[in-house]
XYZ file of C-alpha atoms in Angstrom:
688
model
C -39.345 -110.110 24.887
C -41.860 -107.277 24.661
C -45.456 -108.433 24.269
C -47.495 -107.460 21.246
C -50.096 -104.809 22.054
C -53.820 -104.787 21.294
C -56.028 -101.723 21.730
C -59.819 -102.160 21.628
C -62.578 -99.634 22.349
C -66.332 -99.519 22.734
C -68.337 -96.406 21.901
C -68.557 -94.057 24.830
C -72.166 -94.233 25.953
C -74.451 -91.236 26.356
C -75.669 -91.231 30.005
C -79.099 -89.712 29.537
C -80.573 -92.739 31.350
C -79.703 -96.246 32.539
C -78.136 -98.598 30.020
C -80.095 -101.578 28.687
C -79.247 -105.024 27.381
C -78.341 -103.608 23.969
C -75.517 -101.529 25.385
C -74.350 -104.568 27.342
C -74.108 -106.457 24.051
C -71.417 -104.134 22.721
C -69.428 -104.116 25.925
C -69.578 -107.881 26.445
C -68.372 -108.390 22.869
C -65.420 -106.079 23.459
C -64.689 -107.818 26.757
C -64.667 -111.229 25.065
C -62.090 -109.984 22.555
C -59.974 -108.397 25.290
C -60.036 -111.575 27.395
C -59.186 -113.691 24.355
C -56.218 -111.513 23.414
C -54.892 -111.553 26.976
C -55.129 -115.356 26.989
C -53.078 -115.318 23.769
C -50.368 -113.289 25.515
C -51.144 -109.779 24.233
C -50.644 -106.576 26.221
C -54.248 -105.343 25.985
C -55.674 -101.872 26.448
C -59.482 -101.993 26.649
C -61.274 -98.642 26.796
C -64.891 -97.764 27.465
C -66.559 -94.728 28.962
C -69.248 -92.052 28.733
C -69.953 -89.024 26.516
C -71.459 -86.525 28.969
C -71.914 -83.135 27.312
C -74.659 -81.682 25.147
C -78.001 -79.909 25.174
C -79.987 -83.060 25.879
C -78.147 -83.683 29.158
C -78.444 -80.021 30.118
C -82.221 -80.017 29.626
C -82.685 -83.287 31.550
C -80.677 -81.878 34.442
C -82.768 -78.702 34.460
C -85.946 -80.796 34.577
C -84.629 -82.599 37.671
C -83.370 -79.420 39.337
C -79.730 -80.524 39.468
C -76.553 -79.526 37.671
C -75.585 -81.437 34.533
C -72.555 -82.870 36.345
C -74.687 -84.070 39.247
C -77.095 -85.653 36.776
C -74.438 -87.598 34.877
C -72.493 -88.546 38.017
C -75.429 -90.593 39.296
C -75.976 -92.413 35.989
C -72.269 -93.029 35.409
C -71.967 -94.596 38.863
C -74.716 -97.036 37.825
C -72.928 -97.812 34.553
C -69.692 -98.596 36.366
C -71.568 -100.886 38.763
C -73.158 -102.651 35.790
C -69.783 -103.289 34.149
C -68.484 -104.585 37.490
C -71.478 -106.929 37.775
C -70.870 -108.202 34.229
C -67.152 -108.661 34.993
C -66.078 -106.322 32.218
C -62.276 -106.129 32.244
C -61.797 -102.623 30.822
C -58.411 -101.146 31.588
C -59.696 -97.594 31.576
C -63.027 -95.799 31.865
C -63.001 -92.333 30.331
C -65.517 -89.583 30.987
C -65.663 -86.547 28.740
C -66.018 -84.477 31.910
C -62.545 -85.626 33.019
C -60.309 -82.571 33.325
C -57.537 -84.272 31.364
C -59.892 -84.986 28.488
C -61.295 -81.469 28.467
C -57.835 -79.922 28.394
C -56.700 -82.114 25.491
C -59.872 -81.443 23.497
C -59.183 -77.727 23.826
C -55.621 -78.270 22.548
C -56.921 -80.309 19.577
C -59.503 -77.646 18.686
C -56.896 -74.869 18.858
C -54.380 -76.887 16.805
C -56.927 -77.503 14.038
C -57.990 -73.860 14.100
C -54.426 -72.552 13.958
C -53.626 -74.675 10.897
C -56.795 -73.629 9.089
C -58.770 -76.883 9.348
C -61.359 -75.166 11.557
C -62.925 -71.821 10.574
C -65.757 -69.599 11.839
C -68.996 -69.140 9.877
C -72.731 -69.169 10.392
C -75.161 -72.063 10.227
C -78.894 -72.156 9.751
C -80.881 -75.338 9.833
C -83.569 -77.399 11.454
C -82.345 -78.820 14.733
C -83.525 -81.984 16.526
C -82.600 -81.770 20.193
C -82.842 -85.502 21.099
C -80.700 -86.416 18.081
C -78.449 -83.392 18.465
C -78.532 -83.125 14.662
C -79.063 -80.361 12.104
C -81.165 -80.962 8.967
C -81.887 -79.004 5.826
C -85.434 -78.279 4.699
C -85.276 -80.998 2.054
C -83.969 -83.573 4.529
C -86.981 -83.248 6.835
C -89.713 -85.879 6.638
C -93.177 -84.348 6.892
C -91.543 -81.365 8.527
C -89.993 -83.485 11.274
C -86.672 -85.118 12.078
C -86.014 -87.846 9.483
C -84.333 -90.050 12.111
C -86.749 -89.975 15.053
C -89.890 -88.249 13.746
C -89.855 -85.590 16.472
C -90.457 -81.866 16.094
C -87.483 -79.726 14.997
C -86.525 -76.132 15.674
C -85.210 -73.622 13.150
C -81.840 -72.595 14.523
C -79.465 -69.957 13.272
C -76.173 -69.540 15.026
C -72.549 -68.663 14.631
C -70.419 -71.790 14.565
C -66.960 -73.105 13.917
C -66.657 -75.619 11.077
C -64.205 -78.420 10.367
C -63.057 -78.730 6.728
C -64.340 -82.268 6.310
C -64.625 -81.867 2.537
C -60.859 -81.300 2.346
C -60.214 -84.923 3.310
C -62.791 -86.608 1.087
C -60.382 -87.909 -1.560
C -57.854 -89.110 1.039
C -60.601 -90.974 2.879
C -61.804 -92.703 -0.289
C -58.227 -93.696 -1.165
C -57.597 -95.064 2.338
C -60.782 -97.139 2.379
C -60.118 -98.545 -1.081
C -56.499 -99.402 -0.265
C -57.382 -100.929 3.130
C -60.357 -103.241 2.575
C -60.396 -104.372 6.235
C -60.612 -100.818 7.568
C -64.434 -100.923 7.677
C -66.125 -104.201 8.553
C -68.420 -105.861 7.713
C -68.136 -105.203 3.974
C -71.732 -103.975 3.814
C -70.821 -101.028 6.077
C -67.817 -100.228 3.879
C -69.965 -100.105 0.763
C -72.542 -97.960 2.549
C -69.950 -95.376 3.580
C -68.482 -95.136 0.103
C -71.699 -95.091 -1.908
C -73.982 -93.125 0.408
C -71.623 -90.532 1.854
C -68.150 -90.245 0.397
C -68.727 -90.563 -3.337
C -71.737 -88.171 -3.381
C -69.528 -85.569 -1.650
C -68.880 -84.317 1.880
C -69.854 -80.991 3.425
C -67.908 -79.191 6.115
C -68.911 -80.054 9.654
C -70.267 -77.851 12.443
C -68.007 -78.406 15.491
C -69.160 -75.780 18.026
C -72.409 -74.551 19.583
C -73.553 -71.356 21.279
C -77.169 -72.179 22.173
C -76.139 -74.176 25.254
C -73.117 -74.106 27.557
C -72.855 -77.660 28.903
C -69.694 -78.553 27.077
C -65.993 -77.800 26.781
C -65.390 -74.060 26.177
C -63.406 -73.000 23.112
C -60.384 -71.338 24.732
C -60.160 -68.423 22.338
C -63.926 -67.821 21.984
C -65.684 -68.878 25.160
C -69.249 -68.231 24.044
C -68.709 -71.401 21.982
C -68.523 -74.939 23.368
C -66.878 -77.783 21.473
C -69.498 -79.958 19.769
C -69.745 -83.743 19.961
C -67.581 -84.619 16.961
C -64.350 -83.377 18.490
C -65.387 -83.765 22.120
C -66.550 -87.398 22.014
C -64.580 -88.943 19.160
C -61.224 -87.751 20.458
C -61.679 -89.818 23.629
C -59.891 -92.717 21.953
C -56.612 -90.785 22.029
C -57.132 -88.460 24.996
C -57.545 -91.561 27.170
C -53.991 -92.513 26.196
C -52.489 -89.169 27.135
C -52.340 -87.624 23.656
C -50.857 -84.067 23.768
C -50.294 -84.443 27.538
C -47.114 -84.361 29.587
C -47.142 -88.190 29.586
C -48.073 -89.627 26.213
C -46.330 -92.982 26.738
C -49.609 -94.938 26.558
C -50.467 -93.201 23.282
C -47.088 -94.091 21.804
C -47.489 -97.667 23.047
C -51.060 -98.503 21.980
C -52.092 -96.179 19.155
C -53.315 -96.819 16.490
C -56.273 -98.747 17.859
C -56.630 -102.285 16.571
C -60.399 -102.011 16.496
C -63.206 -99.598 17.365
C -66.381 -101.591 18.084
C -69.439 -99.462 17.309
C -73.112 -99.872 16.486
C -73.974 -99.645 12.807
C -75.789 -96.301 13.226
C -72.558 -94.541 14.226
C -70.224 -96.134 11.674
C -70.290 -92.913 9.611
C -68.926 -90.862 12.507
C -66.101 -93.332 13.115
C -65.132 -94.018 9.501
C -65.473 -90.539 7.975
C -65.421 -87.783 10.606
C -62.961 -89.407 13.018
C -60.394 -90.480 10.378
C -60.570 -87.036 8.768
C -59.808 -85.441 12.145
C -56.828 -87.750 12.598
C -55.585 -86.935 9.099
C -55.789 -83.260 9.982
C -53.830 -83.890 13.188
C -51.217 -85.896 11.280
C -51.882 -89.034 13.346
C -52.289 -92.666 12.231
C -55.789 -94.002 11.615
C -57.280 -96.903 13.582
C -56.651 -100.256 11.932
C -60.324 -101.236 11.850
C -63.823 -100.030 12.660
C -66.313 -102.863 13.134
C -69.967 -101.825 12.893
C -72.146 -104.480 14.480
C -75.911 -104.784 14.222
C -78.612 -103.947 16.736
C -80.067 -106.166 19.400
C -83.783 -105.472 19.162
C -86.676 -106.607 21.246
C -89.245 -108.851 19.582
C -91.580 -105.852 19.579
C -88.890 -103.552 18.214
C -87.970 -100.941 20.756
C -86.596 -101.069 24.284
C -88.644 -98.583 26.264
C -90.147 -97.823 29.676
C -93.476 -97.274 27.997
C -93.576 -100.943 27.038
C -92.472 -102.190 30.407
C -89.993 -104.572 28.811
C -87.799 -106.670 31.073
C -84.472 -105.791 29.508
C -82.514 -104.531 32.472
C -79.289 -106.583 32.470
C -79.146 -106.384 36.276
C -82.524 -108.107 36.557
C -81.558 -110.750 34.015
C -78.208 -111.493 35.694
C -79.806 -111.744 39.129
C -82.395 -114.191 37.754
C -80.244 -116.380 35.524
C -76.598 -115.717 36.402
C -73.855 -113.830 34.597
C -72.491 -116.503 32.266
C -75.874 -117.474 30.772
C -76.510 -113.816 29.883
C -73.046 -113.345 28.385
C -73.343 -116.625 26.483
C -76.745 -115.692 25.079
C -75.620 -112.250 23.907
C -72.602 -113.644 22.087
C -74.174 -116.863 20.782
C -77.605 -115.775 19.658
C -76.653 -113.189 17.021
C -73.895 -113.381 14.367
C -71.744 -110.336 15.156
C -72.421 -107.716 12.525
C -76.057 -108.690 11.970
C -79.224 -107.529 13.697
C -80.734 -109.866 16.238
C -83.807 -110.124 18.403
C -83.831 -110.477 22.175
C -86.689 -112.396 23.748
C -87.104 -114.060 27.095
C -88.186 -117.282 25.360
C -85.010 -117.518 23.305
C -82.873 -116.753 26.376
C -84.475 -119.558 28.396
C -84.242 -121.922 25.403
C -80.500 -121.310 25.168
C -80.013 -121.862 28.888
C -81.979 -125.104 28.900
C -80.583 -126.571 25.689
C -77.011 -125.383 25.248
C -76.009 -124.827 28.853
C -78.066 -127.250 30.953
C -78.578 -130.140 28.520
C -75.297 -129.988 26.613
C -72.437 -128.593 28.706
C -73.936 -129.026 32.160
C -75.079 -132.549 31.412
C -71.684 -133.539 29.989
C -69.874 -132.387 33.128
C -72.445 -133.910 35.466
C -72.404 -137.332 33.781
C -68.619 -137.403 33.484
C -67.912 -136.521 37.121
C -70.667 -138.826 38.388
C -69.290 -141.779 36.426
C -65.668 -141.180 37.489
C -66.829 -141.119 41.122
C -69.068 -144.160 40.723
C -66.682 -146.384 38.782
C -63.265 -145.291 40.095
C -63.854 -143.508 43.382
C -63.091 -140.111 41.840
C -59.652 -140.706 40.284
C -59.074 -142.171 36.817
C -56.551 -145.075 36.835
C -53.402 -144.807 34.748
C -53.994 -148.172 33.053
C -56.111 -147.375 29.985
C -57.064 -149.164 26.824
C -57.565 -147.474 23.452
C -60.770 -148.320 21.625
C -63.220 -147.480 18.912
C -64.414 -143.845 18.664
C -61.365 -142.462 20.550
C -59.501 -141.168 17.527
C -62.582 -139.445 16.124
C -63.154 -137.642 19.430
C -59.501 -136.594 19.613
C -59.570 -135.322 16.030
C -62.577 -133.149 16.839
C -60.808 -131.496 19.747
C -57.443 -131.270 17.977
C -58.939 -128.966 15.333
C -61.156 -126.992 17.683
C -58.671 -124.488 19.267
C -57.361 -123.415 15.859
C -60.887 -122.992 14.504
C -61.867 -120.896 17.523
C -58.784 -118.680 17.144
C -59.488 -118.093 13.462
C -63.091 -117.120 14.186
C -62.262 -114.926 17.181
C -59.700 -113.008 15.128
C -62.599 -112.176 12.771
C -64.946 -111.306 15.690
C -67.234 -114.202 14.770
C -68.231 -114.965 18.357
C -71.444 -116.784 17.547
C -69.744 -119.139 15.108
C -66.849 -119.772 17.515
C -69.304 -120.754 20.239
C -71.252 -122.906 17.779
C -68.042 -124.810 16.969
C -67.301 -125.336 20.663
C -70.810 -126.656 21.189
C -70.447 -129.041 18.249
C -67.481 -130.530 20.095
C -69.548 -130.730 23.299
C -72.237 -132.615 21.361
C -69.549 -134.946 19.995
C -68.423 -135.708 23.539
C -72.005 -136.418 24.613
C -72.383 -138.738 21.633
C -69.138 -140.455 22.658
C -70.819 -141.465 25.921
C -73.661 -143.095 24.004
C -71.187 -144.831 21.675
C -68.892 -146.243 24.358
C -71.653 -147.071 26.909
C -69.589 -146.791 30.110
C -72.367 -148.428 32.138
C -71.848 -151.611 30.112
C -68.050 -151.473 30.423
C -68.398 -151.074 34.199
C -70.031 -154.509 34.523
C -66.756 -156.338 33.786
C -63.376 -156.084 35.494
C -61.704 -156.980 32.202
C -63.096 -153.860 30.540
C -62.046 -151.484 33.355
C -58.946 -150.245 31.419
C -61.224 -149.433 28.505
C -63.625 -147.681 30.868
C -60.710 -145.683 32.315
C -59.762 -144.488 28.825
C -63.332 -143.418 28.140
C -63.472 -141.451 31.388
C -60.119 -139.816 30.699
C -61.203 -138.780 27.204
C -64.356 -137.169 28.583
C -62.436 -135.313 31.289
C -59.878 -134.157 28.720
C -62.653 -132.949 26.401
C -64.115 -130.901 29.235
C -60.680 -129.467 30.071
C -60.273 -128.179 26.510
C -63.830 -126.809 26.432
C -63.245 -124.987 29.733
C -60.189 -123.243 28.289
C -61.880 -122.152 25.080
C -64.997 -120.695 26.739
C -62.978 -118.405 29.038
C -63.360 -115.272 26.867
C -67.133 -115.650 26.857
C -67.956 -117.060 30.288
C -65.624 -115.959 33.095
C -67.266 -117.964 35.923
C -68.049 -121.363 34.404
C -64.473 -122.513 33.627
C -63.479 -122.166 37.291
C -66.470 -124.296 38.346
C -65.510 -126.959 35.800
C -61.912 -127.022 37.052
C -63.119 -127.417 40.633
C -65.296 -130.403 39.734
C -62.587 -131.999 37.570
C -59.950 -131.476 40.267
C -57.698 -129.260 38.103
C -55.584 -126.906 40.218
C -52.493 -126.454 38.047
C -52.753 -123.246 35.983
C -50.501 -124.757 33.308
C -53.221 -127.341 32.606
C -55.659 -124.592 31.660
C -53.364 -122.189 29.813
C -54.682 -121.245 26.388
C -52.079 -123.079 24.332
C -52.502 -126.228 26.429
C -55.859 -126.702 24.672
C -53.893 -127.493 21.507
C -52.294 -130.550 23.057
C -54.384 -133.609 23.877
C -53.489 -135.241 27.178
C -53.286 -132.261 29.517
C -55.737 -133.541 32.119
C -53.550 -134.062 35.196
C -52.725 -137.599 36.294
C -54.171 -138.382 39.694
C -56.680 -135.524 39.650
C -59.607 -136.226 41.983
C -63.029 -135.163 40.750
C -65.603 -133.760 43.107
C -69.221 -133.452 42.092
C -70.655 -129.993 42.716
C -73.892 -128.184 42.075
C -75.376 -128.309 38.590
C -73.701 -125.680 36.425
C -76.963 -124.590 34.852
C -80.203 -125.813 36.441
C -83.033 -126.259 33.947
C -85.661 -123.539 33.969
C -89.383 -124.229 33.899
C -90.245 -122.340 30.714
C -93.961 -121.869 31.430
C -93.497 -120.760 35.018
C -90.646 -118.421 34.139
C -92.484 -116.726 31.282
C -95.511 -116.199 33.488
C -93.300 -114.507 36.070
C -91.676 -112.299 33.441
C -95.079 -111.429 32.016
C -96.177 -110.308 35.469
C -93.085 -108.138 35.769
C -93.745 -106.657 32.353
C -97.386 -105.910 33.229
C -96.295 -104.110 36.391
C -93.831 -102.131 34.310
C -96.546 -101.051 31.898
C -98.804 -99.989 34.747
C -95.983 -97.988 36.266
C -95.169 -96.368 32.914
C -98.806 -95.485 32.330
C -98.928 -93.732 35.687
C -95.734 -91.855 34.967
C -93.442 -94.075 37.008
C -90.438 -96.129 35.982
C -90.980 -99.522 34.453
C -89.213 -102.312 36.256
C -86.442 -103.528 34.068
C -87.177 -101.104 31.286
C -85.309 -98.051 30.084
C -86.430 -95.064 28.157
C -83.432 -93.523 26.509
C -85.419 -90.691 24.967
C -86.003 -92.480 21.739
C -82.963 -94.708 21.835
C -83.995 -98.005 20.285
C -83.187 -101.339 21.775
C -80.003 -101.494 19.816
C -76.520 -102.324 20.854
C -74.651 -99.108 20.391
C -74.279 -95.854 22.063
C -71.735 -93.296 21.056
C -72.443 -89.812 21.844
C -74.691 -86.871 21.708
C -75.558 -87.247 18.058
C -76.801 -90.769 18.491
C -79.768 -90.259 20.779
C -82.657 -91.471 18.631
C -81.193 -92.960 15.498
C -83.609 -95.838 15.359
C -86.844 -94.690 16.913
C -88.630 -96.613 14.207
C -86.974 -99.890 15.180
C -88.127 -102.878 13.205
C -89.883 -105.972 14.347
C -88.211 -109.290 13.755
C -88.110 -110.150 10.065
C -90.863 -112.432 8.938
C -93.240 -111.668 11.804
C -96.836 -112.132 10.857
C -100.171 -112.128 12.633
C -100.751 -115.331 14.490
C -104.509 -115.144 14.100
C -104.521 -114.807 10.320
C -106.437 -117.529 8.515
C -105.814 -119.115 5.128
C -108.613 -119.504 2.661
C -108.990 -123.186 3.559
C -109.676 -122.311 7.167
C -106.367 -123.569 8.516
C -104.132 -121.508 10.731
C -102.033 -118.935 8.920
C -98.616 -117.564 9.670
C -97.048 -117.614 13.091
C -94.077 -115.617 14.312
C -90.670 -117.076 15.035
C -91.436 -116.347 18.697
C -94.475 -118.642 18.487
C -92.281 -121.412 17.105
C -89.638 -120.778 19.773
C -92.170 -121.765 22.453
C -91.809 -125.382 21.318
C -88.964 -127.256 22.989
C -88.192 -129.980 20.424
C -85.619 -132.555 21.515
C -83.947 -135.664 20.223
C -84.985 -138.662 22.333
C -83.818 -142.280 22.130
C -86.366 -145.086 22.602
C -85.084 -147.355 25.395
C -88.176 -149.511 25.748
C -91.701 -149.834 24.373
C -94.767 -151.819 25.388
C -98.464 -151.972 24.625
C -100.934 -150.438 27.036
C -103.392 -152.989 28.349
C -106.899 -152.515 27.003
C -105.862 -150.396 24.016
C -105.076 -151.428 20.472
C -103.733 -147.968 19.545
C -101.481 -146.889 22.394
C -97.859 -147.722 23.164
C -95.980 -146.710 26.301
C -92.465 -145.536 25.386
C -89.478 -145.108 27.680
C -87.298 -142.339 26.233
C -83.760 -141.199 27.020
C -83.597 -137.401 26.975
C -80.023 -136.493 27.793
C -79.537 -137.326 31.472
C -83.235 -137.851 32.208
C -85.799 -140.469 31.251
C -89.286 -139.640 29.991
C -92.449 -141.740 29.669
C -94.585 -140.969 26.631
C -97.874 -142.543 25.496
C -98.237 -142.565 21.718
C -101.069 -143.713 19.435
C -98.831 -145.615 17.022
C -99.507 -149.255 17.994
C -101.278 -150.048 14.699
C -98.220 -148.962 12.723
C -95.257 -150.031 14.874
C -94.442 -153.040 17.023
C -92.777 -152.245 20.360
C -89.556 -154.073 19.451
C -89.197 -152.166 16.137
C -88.963 -148.866 18.009
C -86.165 -149.691 20.452
C -82.993 -147.774 19.627
C -84.690 -145.262 17.321
C -83.995 -141.550 17.739
C -87.302 -139.673 17.664
C -88.320 -136.040 18.071
C -90.038 -135.172 21.332
C -92.106 -132.092 22.182
C -90.423 -131.820 25.566
C -92.336 -128.889 27.070
C -95.856 -130.218 26.435
C -97.998 -130.256 29.567
C -98.219 -133.847 30.927
C -101.489 -135.699 30.314
C -102.992 -139.078 31.299
C -104.106 -141.591 28.682
C -105.777 -144.777 29.858
C -104.523 -143.925 33.325
C -100.898 -143.692 32.186
C -99.054 -140.358 32.391
C -97.551 -139.073 29.126
C -94.669 -136.609 29.553
C -94.584 -135.104 26.079
C -95.391 -136.138 22.534
C -93.358 -137.617 19.688
C -93.753 -136.184 16.191
C -95.288 -138.196 13.363
C -96.812 -137.614 9.932
C -100.018 -139.297 8.771
C -102.566 -139.482 6.002
C -105.752 -141.530 5.762
C -103.969 -144.865 5.880
C -100.370 -144.508 6.992
C -98.461 -143.033 9.917
C -94.693 -142.520 10.082
C -92.829 -141.225 13.127
C -90.243 -138.502 12.590
C -86.717 -139.839 12.997
C -83.274 -138.402 12.273
C -81.016 -138.936 9.285
C -77.750 -139.301 11.179
C -76.447 -139.768 14.705
C -76.880 -137.122 17.371
C -76.970 -137.402 21.153
C -80.281 -137.613 22.967
C -81.409 -134.352 24.514
C -80.088 -132.323 21.560
C -82.257 -129.394 20.538
C -84.178 -129.564 17.255
C -84.508 -126.231 15.479
């Protein structure tokens, strides 16, 4: 039986400089979809690549004293190494300097010209070189480019034009009849209301003022402009109009083009109109995701920002970076990258939740059963609820992945991980282990935990290519059938007789303070280097390219030079009229590591009528905290309560006793009440 095909593309990136974490965001998202579809049995074609022509590249090459091809070759080699480092599983990498691509673009241009969809005329307008865009007088903002704010040049030149206006009504009809064609819905409405309904103008598709491009075969003083050169890569990569077009016939139309929101217009108006003119099917969907911005707005060498994905991967590992990119921001929305939020995710989600679950499970199986779970097991309370959670999970994940809701899919997986951690607290294996009579019950508990981890390991494969293998090694799973995608839908797949073997911690906790100080030092060095004209370590200057996750083509260069700060950011030093502190930013709040902690023991501190010494369970570790609550709580009344701990507070000594954090409480003149939780949740869970 022939497998169902799935064709997914990223934008082809403009190699004017090294790529940053924003570009990685797009590619990792596409890779997650491709991996997921392969796991579901699809025959996947995953395309990425580079858009290498244009005046901007030509000028940069001239500045460096090399040819344009030499200039892009060096950068493209770095891009390919980056995708290799990030374990991107693209099936093809296209370059617009590939001879096959150039030849097909020339055929497309000639075909459109011969049938009257391209004609020669003259164009005059204000031209922005970094943006590679023409503007009318009225479109300028204070006499400058409305997109990037740079100076523009009045340019008058002979050009070939594509009859874009001819396809306006067909485009509107297609979008209205195919509501999923443009996603999210907000992008669809924007295209209709801002561009199509007001009316389209014909499109300039050749240039004569530079020669770094594909020559027009019948008029070689012209080179083919970006719209036909870059956008056609999605079909030239498949052999369209070549001697072997089998891949085109097999995979086209594309199932989805993933693009940044600033280039949705090119992919949902210009590109479909070109395909209509060629008589070819349109892609099934264009998904315009948001930008990944820095907390200060823009990714730039001048700021010395540590946003180089290579640096981040070398420091924290591949899977934590991939997880953060896909978990932190709902796909389709803008998000903010910060080192604080990255470290928070690693410590909470990966170290405390998943890593802790695996570590505790393997350690207990080794301790109580010598590494292999006995076959004699006894059903008990909480088992069915745990099974129900994991029975629903694979179907929920599939539904969300089919809608490209990566963040929500990961959130659902992590809810199940939290449920498994809670199951440990509910069943208390350490109590069961004290009696031989309860060993069958203990065996069932251990099996259920191992089975939960097996299912989790399967479902995280699209997002985290390295972690599942490490989990299988520690759980003793060697049979590929036990980790096939559909096996996650059947409880009981953990192999009988499997021998666990404790390994290194999946995700070691990071010292937030120490790490941020190190990153700040790196950033300062970057700024010094930038100020002296050097290259900032870990930073990229893409000639006005914002820190956004996108990157198609010559016309995209500086679409968001005025990148926004995170919504709601205020000045931390503002004061209210009553003299209290004013607004803080979300980044200020993110510095607090708030955790759920369970009180295991409490006692008064000798010589003090205010202080209690609390023993707290924080996931897999135990903390000692001194709290001034003795006048309001007896020690015995606190045992078993779930409180909120400021976990990253610098340790202090009170009455000679070390306090490793602080619990939250509210007070007025007379009363004090500690903050507790309305509902059950495992200790160590993050409070946000």
